[in-house]
Short mmCIF file of N, CA and C in Angstrom, two decimals:
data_model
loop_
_atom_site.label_atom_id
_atom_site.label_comp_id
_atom_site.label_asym_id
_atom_site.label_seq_id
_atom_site.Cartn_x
_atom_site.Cartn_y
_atom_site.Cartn_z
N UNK A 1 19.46 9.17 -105.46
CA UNK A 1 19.23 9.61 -106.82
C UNK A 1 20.36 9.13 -107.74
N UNK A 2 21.44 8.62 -107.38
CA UNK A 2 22.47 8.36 -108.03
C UNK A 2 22.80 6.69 -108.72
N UNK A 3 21.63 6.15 -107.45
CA UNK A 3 21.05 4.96 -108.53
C UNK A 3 20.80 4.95 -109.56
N UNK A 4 19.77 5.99 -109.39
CA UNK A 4 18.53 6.13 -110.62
C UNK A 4 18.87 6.98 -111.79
N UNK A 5 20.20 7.37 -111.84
CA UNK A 5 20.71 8.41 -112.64
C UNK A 5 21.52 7.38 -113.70
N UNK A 6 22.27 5.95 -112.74
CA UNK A 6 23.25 5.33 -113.01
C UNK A 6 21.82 4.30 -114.13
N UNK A 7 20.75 4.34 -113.86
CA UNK A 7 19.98 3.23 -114.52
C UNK A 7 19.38 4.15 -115.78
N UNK A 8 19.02 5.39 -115.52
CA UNK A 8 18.71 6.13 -116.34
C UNK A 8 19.79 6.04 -117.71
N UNK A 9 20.92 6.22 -117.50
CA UNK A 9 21.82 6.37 -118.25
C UNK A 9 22.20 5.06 -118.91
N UNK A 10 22.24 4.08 -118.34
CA UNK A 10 22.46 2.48 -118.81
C UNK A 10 21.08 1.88 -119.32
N UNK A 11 20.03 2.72 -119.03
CA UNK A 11 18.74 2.38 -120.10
C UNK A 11 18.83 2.77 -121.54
N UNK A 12 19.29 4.18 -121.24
CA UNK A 12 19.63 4.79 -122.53
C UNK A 12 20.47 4.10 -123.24
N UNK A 13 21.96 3.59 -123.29
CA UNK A 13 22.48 3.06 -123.88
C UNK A 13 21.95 1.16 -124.19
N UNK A 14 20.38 0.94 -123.65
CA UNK A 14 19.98 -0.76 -123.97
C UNK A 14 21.50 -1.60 -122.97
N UNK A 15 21.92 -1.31 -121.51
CA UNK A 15 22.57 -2.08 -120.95
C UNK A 15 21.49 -2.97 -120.18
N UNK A 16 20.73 -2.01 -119.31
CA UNK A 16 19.53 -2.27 -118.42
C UNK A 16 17.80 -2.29 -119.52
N UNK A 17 17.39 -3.02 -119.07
CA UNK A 17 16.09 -2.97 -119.78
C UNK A 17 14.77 -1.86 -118.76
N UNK A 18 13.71 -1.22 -119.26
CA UNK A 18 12.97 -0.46 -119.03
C UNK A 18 12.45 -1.18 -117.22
N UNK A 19 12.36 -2.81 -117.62
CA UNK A 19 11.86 -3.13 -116.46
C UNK A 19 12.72 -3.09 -115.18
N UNK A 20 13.81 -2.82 -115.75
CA UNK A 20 14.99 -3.07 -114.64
C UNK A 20 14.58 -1.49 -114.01
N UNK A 21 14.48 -0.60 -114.95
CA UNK A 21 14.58 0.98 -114.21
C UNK A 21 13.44 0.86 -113.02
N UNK A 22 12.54 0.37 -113.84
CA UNK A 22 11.13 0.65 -113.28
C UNK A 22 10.96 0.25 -112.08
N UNK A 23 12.15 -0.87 -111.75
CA UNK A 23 12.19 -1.62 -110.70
C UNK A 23 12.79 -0.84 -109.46
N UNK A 24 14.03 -0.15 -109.88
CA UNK A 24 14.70 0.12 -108.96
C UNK A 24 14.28 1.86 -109.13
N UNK A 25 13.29 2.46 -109.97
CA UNK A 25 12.53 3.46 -109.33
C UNK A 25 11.45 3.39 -108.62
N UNK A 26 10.69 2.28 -108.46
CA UNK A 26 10.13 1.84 -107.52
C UNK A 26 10.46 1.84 -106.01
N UNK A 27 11.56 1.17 -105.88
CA UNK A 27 12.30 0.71 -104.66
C UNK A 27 12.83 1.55 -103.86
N UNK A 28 13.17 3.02 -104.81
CA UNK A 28 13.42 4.34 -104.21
C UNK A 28 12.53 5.02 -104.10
N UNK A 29 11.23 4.95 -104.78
CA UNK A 29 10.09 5.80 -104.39
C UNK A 29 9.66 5.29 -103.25
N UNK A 30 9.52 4.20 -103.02
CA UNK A 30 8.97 3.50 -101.59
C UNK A 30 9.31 3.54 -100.16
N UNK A 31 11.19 4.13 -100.15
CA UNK A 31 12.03 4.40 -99.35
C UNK A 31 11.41 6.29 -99.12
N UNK A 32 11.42 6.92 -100.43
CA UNK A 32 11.35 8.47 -100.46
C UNK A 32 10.27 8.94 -100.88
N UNK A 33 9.00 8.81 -100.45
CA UNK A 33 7.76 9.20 -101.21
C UNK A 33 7.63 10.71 -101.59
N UNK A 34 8.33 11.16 -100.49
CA UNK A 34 7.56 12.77 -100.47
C UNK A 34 8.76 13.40 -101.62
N UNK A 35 9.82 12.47 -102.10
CA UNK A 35 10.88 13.23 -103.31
C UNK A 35 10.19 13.93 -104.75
N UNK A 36 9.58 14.79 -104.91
CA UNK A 36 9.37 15.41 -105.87
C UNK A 36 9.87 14.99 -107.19
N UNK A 37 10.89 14.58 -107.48
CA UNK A 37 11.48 14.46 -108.62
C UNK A 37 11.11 12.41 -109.14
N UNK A 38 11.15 11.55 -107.80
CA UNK A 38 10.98 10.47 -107.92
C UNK A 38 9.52 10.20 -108.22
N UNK A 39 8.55 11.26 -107.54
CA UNK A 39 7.02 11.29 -108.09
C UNK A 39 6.85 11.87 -109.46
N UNK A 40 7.48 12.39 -109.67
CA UNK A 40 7.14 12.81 -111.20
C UNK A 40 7.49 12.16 -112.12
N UNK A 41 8.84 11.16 -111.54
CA UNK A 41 8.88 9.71 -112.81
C UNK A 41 8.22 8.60 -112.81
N UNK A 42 7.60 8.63 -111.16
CA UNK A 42 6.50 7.39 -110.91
C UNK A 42 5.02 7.29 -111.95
N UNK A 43 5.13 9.00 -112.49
CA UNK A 43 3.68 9.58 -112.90
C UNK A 43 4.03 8.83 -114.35
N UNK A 44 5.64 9.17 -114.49
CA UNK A 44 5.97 9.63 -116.18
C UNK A 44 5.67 8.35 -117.14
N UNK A 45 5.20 8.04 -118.15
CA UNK A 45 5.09 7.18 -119.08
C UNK A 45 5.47 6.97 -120.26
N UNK A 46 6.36 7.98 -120.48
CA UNK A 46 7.29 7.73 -121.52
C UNK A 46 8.50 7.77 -121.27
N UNK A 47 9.28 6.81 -121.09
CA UNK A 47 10.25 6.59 -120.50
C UNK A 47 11.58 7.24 -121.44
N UNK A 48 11.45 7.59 -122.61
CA UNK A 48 12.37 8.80 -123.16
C UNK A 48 12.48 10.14 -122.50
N UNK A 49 11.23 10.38 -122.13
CA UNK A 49 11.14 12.06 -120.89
C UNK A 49 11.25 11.47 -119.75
N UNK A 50 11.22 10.16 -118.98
CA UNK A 50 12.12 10.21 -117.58
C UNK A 50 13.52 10.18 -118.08
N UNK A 51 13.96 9.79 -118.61
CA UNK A 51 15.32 9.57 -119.13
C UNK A 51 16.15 11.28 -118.96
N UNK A 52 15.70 11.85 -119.82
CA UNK A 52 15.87 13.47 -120.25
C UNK A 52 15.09 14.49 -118.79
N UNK A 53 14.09 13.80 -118.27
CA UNK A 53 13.85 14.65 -117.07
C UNK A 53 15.16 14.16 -115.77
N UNK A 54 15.65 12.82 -115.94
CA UNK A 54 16.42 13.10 -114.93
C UNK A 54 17.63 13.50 -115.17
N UNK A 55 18.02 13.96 -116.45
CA UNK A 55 19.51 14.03 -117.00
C UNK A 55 19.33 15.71 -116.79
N UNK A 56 18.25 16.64 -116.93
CA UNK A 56 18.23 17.59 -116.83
C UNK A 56 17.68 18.10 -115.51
N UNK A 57 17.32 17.30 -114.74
CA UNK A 57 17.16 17.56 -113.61
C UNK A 57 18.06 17.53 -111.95
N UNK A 58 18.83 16.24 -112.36
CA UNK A 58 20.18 16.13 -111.28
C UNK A 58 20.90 17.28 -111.26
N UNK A 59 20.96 17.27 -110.20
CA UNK A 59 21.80 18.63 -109.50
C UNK A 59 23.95 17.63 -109.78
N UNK A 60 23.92 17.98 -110.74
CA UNK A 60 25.03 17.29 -111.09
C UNK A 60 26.67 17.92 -109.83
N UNK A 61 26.71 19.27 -109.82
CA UNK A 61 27.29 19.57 -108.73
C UNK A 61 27.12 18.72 -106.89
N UNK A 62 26.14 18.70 -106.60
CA UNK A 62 25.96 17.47 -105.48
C UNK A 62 25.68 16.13 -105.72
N UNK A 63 26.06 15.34 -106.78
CA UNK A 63 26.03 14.36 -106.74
C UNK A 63 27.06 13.46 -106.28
N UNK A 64 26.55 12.57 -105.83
CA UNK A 64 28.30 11.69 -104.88
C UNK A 64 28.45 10.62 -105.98
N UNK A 65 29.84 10.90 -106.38
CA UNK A 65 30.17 10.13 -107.70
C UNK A 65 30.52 8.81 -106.79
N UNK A 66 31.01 8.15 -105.68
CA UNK A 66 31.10 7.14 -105.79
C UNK A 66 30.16 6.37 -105.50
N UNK A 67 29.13 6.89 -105.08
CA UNK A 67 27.91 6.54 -104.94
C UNK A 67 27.48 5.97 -106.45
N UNK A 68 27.16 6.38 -107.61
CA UNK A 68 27.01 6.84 -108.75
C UNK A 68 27.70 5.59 -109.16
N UNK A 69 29.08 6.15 -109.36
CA UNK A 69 30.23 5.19 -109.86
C UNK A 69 29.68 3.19 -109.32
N UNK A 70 29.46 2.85 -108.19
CA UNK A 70 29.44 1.76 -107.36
C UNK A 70 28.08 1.41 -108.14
N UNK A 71 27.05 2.12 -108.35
CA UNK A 71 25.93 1.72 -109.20
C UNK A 71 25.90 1.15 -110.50
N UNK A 72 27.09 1.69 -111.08
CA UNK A 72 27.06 1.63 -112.61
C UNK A 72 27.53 0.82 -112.61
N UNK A 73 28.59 0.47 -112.05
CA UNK A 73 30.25 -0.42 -112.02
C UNK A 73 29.44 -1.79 -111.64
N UNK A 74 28.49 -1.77 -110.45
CA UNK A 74 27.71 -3.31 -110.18
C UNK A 74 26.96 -3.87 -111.28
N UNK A 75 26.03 -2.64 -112.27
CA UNK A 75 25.62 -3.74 -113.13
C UNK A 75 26.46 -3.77 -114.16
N UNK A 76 27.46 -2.97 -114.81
CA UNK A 76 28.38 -3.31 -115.92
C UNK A 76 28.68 -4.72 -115.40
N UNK A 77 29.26 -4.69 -114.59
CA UNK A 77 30.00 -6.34 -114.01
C UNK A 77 29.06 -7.60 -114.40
N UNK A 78 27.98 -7.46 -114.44
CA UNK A 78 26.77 -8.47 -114.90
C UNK A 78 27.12 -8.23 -116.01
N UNK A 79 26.78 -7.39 -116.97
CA UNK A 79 26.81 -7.15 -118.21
C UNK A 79 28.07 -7.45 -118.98
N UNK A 80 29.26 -7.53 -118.46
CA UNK A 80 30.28 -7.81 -118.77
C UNK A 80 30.49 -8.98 -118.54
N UNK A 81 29.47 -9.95 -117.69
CA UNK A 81 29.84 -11.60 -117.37
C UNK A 81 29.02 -12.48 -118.51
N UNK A 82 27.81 -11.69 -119.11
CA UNK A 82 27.16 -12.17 -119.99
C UNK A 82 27.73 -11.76 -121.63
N UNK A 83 28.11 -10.89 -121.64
CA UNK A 83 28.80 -10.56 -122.57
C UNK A 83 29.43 -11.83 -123.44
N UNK A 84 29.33 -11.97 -124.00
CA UNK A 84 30.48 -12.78 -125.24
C UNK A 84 31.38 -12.83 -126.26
N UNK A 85 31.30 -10.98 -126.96
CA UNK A 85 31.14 -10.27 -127.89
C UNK A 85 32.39 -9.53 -127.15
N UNK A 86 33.49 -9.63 -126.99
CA UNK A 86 34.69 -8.37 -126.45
C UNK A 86 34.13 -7.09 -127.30
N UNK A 87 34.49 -7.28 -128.23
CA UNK A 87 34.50 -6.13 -129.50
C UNK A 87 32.98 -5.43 -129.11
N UNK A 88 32.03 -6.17 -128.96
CA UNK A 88 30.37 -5.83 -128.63
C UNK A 88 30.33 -4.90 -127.31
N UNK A 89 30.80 -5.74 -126.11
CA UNK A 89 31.24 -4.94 -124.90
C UNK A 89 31.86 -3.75 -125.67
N UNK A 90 32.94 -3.91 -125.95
CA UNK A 90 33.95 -2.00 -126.27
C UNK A 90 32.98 -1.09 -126.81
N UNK A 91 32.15 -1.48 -127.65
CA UNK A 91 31.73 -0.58 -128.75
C UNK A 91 30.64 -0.01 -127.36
N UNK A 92 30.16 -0.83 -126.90
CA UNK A 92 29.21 -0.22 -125.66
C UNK A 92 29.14 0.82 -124.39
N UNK A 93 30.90 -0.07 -124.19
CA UNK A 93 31.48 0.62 -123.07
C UNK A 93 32.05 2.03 -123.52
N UNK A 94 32.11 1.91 -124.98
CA UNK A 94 32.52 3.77 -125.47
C UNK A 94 31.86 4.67 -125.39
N UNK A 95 30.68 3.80 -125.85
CA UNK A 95 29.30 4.83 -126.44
C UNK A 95 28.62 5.53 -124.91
N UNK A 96 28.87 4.41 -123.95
CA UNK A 96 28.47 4.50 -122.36
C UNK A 96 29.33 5.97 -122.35
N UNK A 97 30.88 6.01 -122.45
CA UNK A 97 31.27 6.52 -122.15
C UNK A 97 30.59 8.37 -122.56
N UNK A 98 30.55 8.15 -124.21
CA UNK A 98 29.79 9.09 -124.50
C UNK A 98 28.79 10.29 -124.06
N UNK A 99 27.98 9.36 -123.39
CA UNK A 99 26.82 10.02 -123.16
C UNK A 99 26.89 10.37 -121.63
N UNK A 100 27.90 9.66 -120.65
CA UNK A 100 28.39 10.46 -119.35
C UNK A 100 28.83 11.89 -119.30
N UNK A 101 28.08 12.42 -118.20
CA UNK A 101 28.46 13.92 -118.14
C UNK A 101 30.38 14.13 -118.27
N UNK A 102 30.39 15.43 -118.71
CA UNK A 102 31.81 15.41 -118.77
C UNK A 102 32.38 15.61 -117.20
N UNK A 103 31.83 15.54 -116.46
CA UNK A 103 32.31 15.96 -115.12
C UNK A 103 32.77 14.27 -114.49
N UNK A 104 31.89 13.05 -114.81
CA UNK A 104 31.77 12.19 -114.86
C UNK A 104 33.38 11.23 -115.83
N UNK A 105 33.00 11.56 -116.88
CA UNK A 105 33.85 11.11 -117.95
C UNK A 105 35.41 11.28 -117.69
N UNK A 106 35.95 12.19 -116.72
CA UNK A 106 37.60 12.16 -116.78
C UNK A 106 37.65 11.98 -115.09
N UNK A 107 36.74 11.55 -114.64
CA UNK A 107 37.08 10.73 -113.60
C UNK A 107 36.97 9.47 -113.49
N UNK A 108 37.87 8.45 -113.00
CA UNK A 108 38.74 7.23 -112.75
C UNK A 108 36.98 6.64 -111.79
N UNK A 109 36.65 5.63 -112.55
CA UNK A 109 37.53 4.78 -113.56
C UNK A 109 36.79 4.64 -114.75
N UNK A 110 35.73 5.96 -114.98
CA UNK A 110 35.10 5.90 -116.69
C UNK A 110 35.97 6.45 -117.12
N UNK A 111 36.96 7.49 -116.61
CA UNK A 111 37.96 7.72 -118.22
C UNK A 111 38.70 6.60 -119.29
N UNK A 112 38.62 5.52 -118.16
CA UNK A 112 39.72 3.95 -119.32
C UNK A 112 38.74 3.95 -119.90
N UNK A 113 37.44 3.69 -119.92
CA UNK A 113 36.21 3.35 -120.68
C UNK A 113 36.38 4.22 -122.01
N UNK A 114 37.13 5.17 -122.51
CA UNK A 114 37.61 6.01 -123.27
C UNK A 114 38.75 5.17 -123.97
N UNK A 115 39.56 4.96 -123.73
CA UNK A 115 40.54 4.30 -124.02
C UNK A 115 40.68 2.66 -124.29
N UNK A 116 40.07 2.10 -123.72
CA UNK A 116 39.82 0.67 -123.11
C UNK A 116 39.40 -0.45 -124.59
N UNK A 117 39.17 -0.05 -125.59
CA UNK A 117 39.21 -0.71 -127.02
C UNK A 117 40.42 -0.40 -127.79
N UNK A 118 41.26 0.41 -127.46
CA UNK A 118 42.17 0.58 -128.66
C UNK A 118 43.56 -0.66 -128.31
N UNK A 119 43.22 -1.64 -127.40
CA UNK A 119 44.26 -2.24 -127.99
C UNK A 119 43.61 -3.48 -129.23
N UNK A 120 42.24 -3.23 -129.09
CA UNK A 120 41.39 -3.78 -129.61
C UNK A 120 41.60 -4.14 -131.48
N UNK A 121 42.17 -2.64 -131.48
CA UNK A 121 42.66 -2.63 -133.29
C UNK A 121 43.86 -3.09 -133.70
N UNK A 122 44.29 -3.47 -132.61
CA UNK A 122 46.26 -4.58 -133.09
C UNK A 122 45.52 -6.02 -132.47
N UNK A 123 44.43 -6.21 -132.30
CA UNK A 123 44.05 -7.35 -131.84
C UNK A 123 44.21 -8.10 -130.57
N UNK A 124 44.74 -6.98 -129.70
CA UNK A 124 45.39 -7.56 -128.04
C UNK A 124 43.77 -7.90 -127.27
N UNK A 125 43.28 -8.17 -127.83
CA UNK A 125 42.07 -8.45 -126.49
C UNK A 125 42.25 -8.93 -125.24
N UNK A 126 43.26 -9.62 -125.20
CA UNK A 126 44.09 -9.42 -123.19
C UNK A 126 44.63 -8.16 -122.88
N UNK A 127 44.82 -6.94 -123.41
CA UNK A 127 44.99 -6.13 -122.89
C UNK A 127 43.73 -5.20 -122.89
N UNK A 128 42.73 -5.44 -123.75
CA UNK A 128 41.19 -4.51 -123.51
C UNK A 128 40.84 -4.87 -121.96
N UNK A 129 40.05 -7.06 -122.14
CA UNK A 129 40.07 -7.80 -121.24
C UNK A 129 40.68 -6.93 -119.80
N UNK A 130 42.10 -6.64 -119.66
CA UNK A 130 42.39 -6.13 -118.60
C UNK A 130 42.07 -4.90 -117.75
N UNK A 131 41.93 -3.42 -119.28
CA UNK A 131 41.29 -2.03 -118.62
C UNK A 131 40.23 -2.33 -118.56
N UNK A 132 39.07 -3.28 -119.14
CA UNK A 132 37.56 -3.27 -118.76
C UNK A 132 37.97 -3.99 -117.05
N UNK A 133 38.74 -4.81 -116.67
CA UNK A 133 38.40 -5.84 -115.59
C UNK A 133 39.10 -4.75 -114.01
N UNK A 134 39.87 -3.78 -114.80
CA UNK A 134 40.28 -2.95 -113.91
C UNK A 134 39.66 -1.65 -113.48
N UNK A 135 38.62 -1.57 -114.64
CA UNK A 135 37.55 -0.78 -114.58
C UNK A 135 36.47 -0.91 -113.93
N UNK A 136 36.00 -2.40 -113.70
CA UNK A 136 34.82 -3.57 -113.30
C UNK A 136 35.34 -3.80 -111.38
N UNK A 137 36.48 -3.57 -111.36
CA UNK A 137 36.89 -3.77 -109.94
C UNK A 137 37.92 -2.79 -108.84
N UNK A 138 37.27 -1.47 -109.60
CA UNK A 138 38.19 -0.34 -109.44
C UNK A 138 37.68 0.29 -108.05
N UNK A 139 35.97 0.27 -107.79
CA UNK A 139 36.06 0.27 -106.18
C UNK A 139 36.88 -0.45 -105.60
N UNK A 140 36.70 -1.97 -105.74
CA UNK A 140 36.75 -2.91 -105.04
C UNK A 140 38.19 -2.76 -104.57
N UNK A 141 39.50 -2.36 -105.71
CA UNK A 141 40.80 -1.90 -105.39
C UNK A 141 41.07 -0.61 -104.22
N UNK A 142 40.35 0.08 -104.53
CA UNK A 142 39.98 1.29 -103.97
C UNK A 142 39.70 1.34 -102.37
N UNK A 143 38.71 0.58 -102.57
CA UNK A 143 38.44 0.07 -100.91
C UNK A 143 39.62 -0.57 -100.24
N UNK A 144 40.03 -1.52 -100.96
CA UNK A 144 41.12 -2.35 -100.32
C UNK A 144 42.22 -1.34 -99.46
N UNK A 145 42.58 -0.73 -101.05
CA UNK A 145 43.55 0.19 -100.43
C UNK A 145 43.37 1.11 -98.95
N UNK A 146 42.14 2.11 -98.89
CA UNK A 146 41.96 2.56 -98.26
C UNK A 146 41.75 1.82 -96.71
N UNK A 147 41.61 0.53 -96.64
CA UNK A 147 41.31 -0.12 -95.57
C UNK A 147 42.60 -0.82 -94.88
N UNK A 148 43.68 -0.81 -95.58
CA UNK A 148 44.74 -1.14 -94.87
C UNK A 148 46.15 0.66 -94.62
N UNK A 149 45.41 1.42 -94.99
CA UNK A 149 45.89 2.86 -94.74
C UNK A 149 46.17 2.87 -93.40
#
């Protein structure tokens, strides 16, 4: 569910397109048929009430944020390779930030996503460039670390 929460939420903000959701709620309905909550968005056709049915429906207390986190973080990384627009990315990556639960939002590594434009207004775009790229590869650090522990 933490896919589909991570696409839900990046639909909302126009990162992922409708067909992208549709895709990868598919792919989990096919794995989980008998999920109640995944049949009722298979049914749903207005994709503003799957949006809002799954934001009000995740059991936000059991959700596995790095699960979650590893979803979001894979397609930002696309989205951030197509990107061209620094300033376009920030304004996105804020608004992203926005609309993340607050339980979500001051954990590492969407809290830089908070921060991550303001060197933006003295014009350092190598130092935005850097909290987005440290943001974009913050499992990937993560893992590392933990694997030579």
């Amino acid at each position: 569910m933490e896919e589909l929460f991570a696409y839900a939420i990046l639909l909302y903000e126009n990162i992922v397109t409708e067909e992208m959701y549709q895709k990868k709620l598919n792919e989990l309905f096919l794995k989980n048929s008998e999920n109640e909550m995944l049949l009722k968005l298979e049914w749903e056709t207005d994709i503003d009430e799957a949006i809002l049915y799954i934001r009000t429906h995740i059991e936000y207390q059991n959700i596995n944020y790095e699960k979650f986190g590893k979803s979001i973080i894979r397609i930002l990384k696309k989205y951030y390779e197509y990107c061209t627009d620094i300033k376009q990315f920030a304004e996105k990556m804020y608004s992203l930030w926005k609309v993340l639960p607050t339980a979500i939002q001051h954990k590492q590594p969407f809290y830089m996503l908070s921060y991550a434009d303001d060197p933006l207004s003295w014009e350092d775009i190598e130092q935005s460039r850097s909290i987005y790229e440290n943001v974009l590869n913050y499992y990937k650090v993560t893992e590392y670390k933990n694997n030579i522990k």
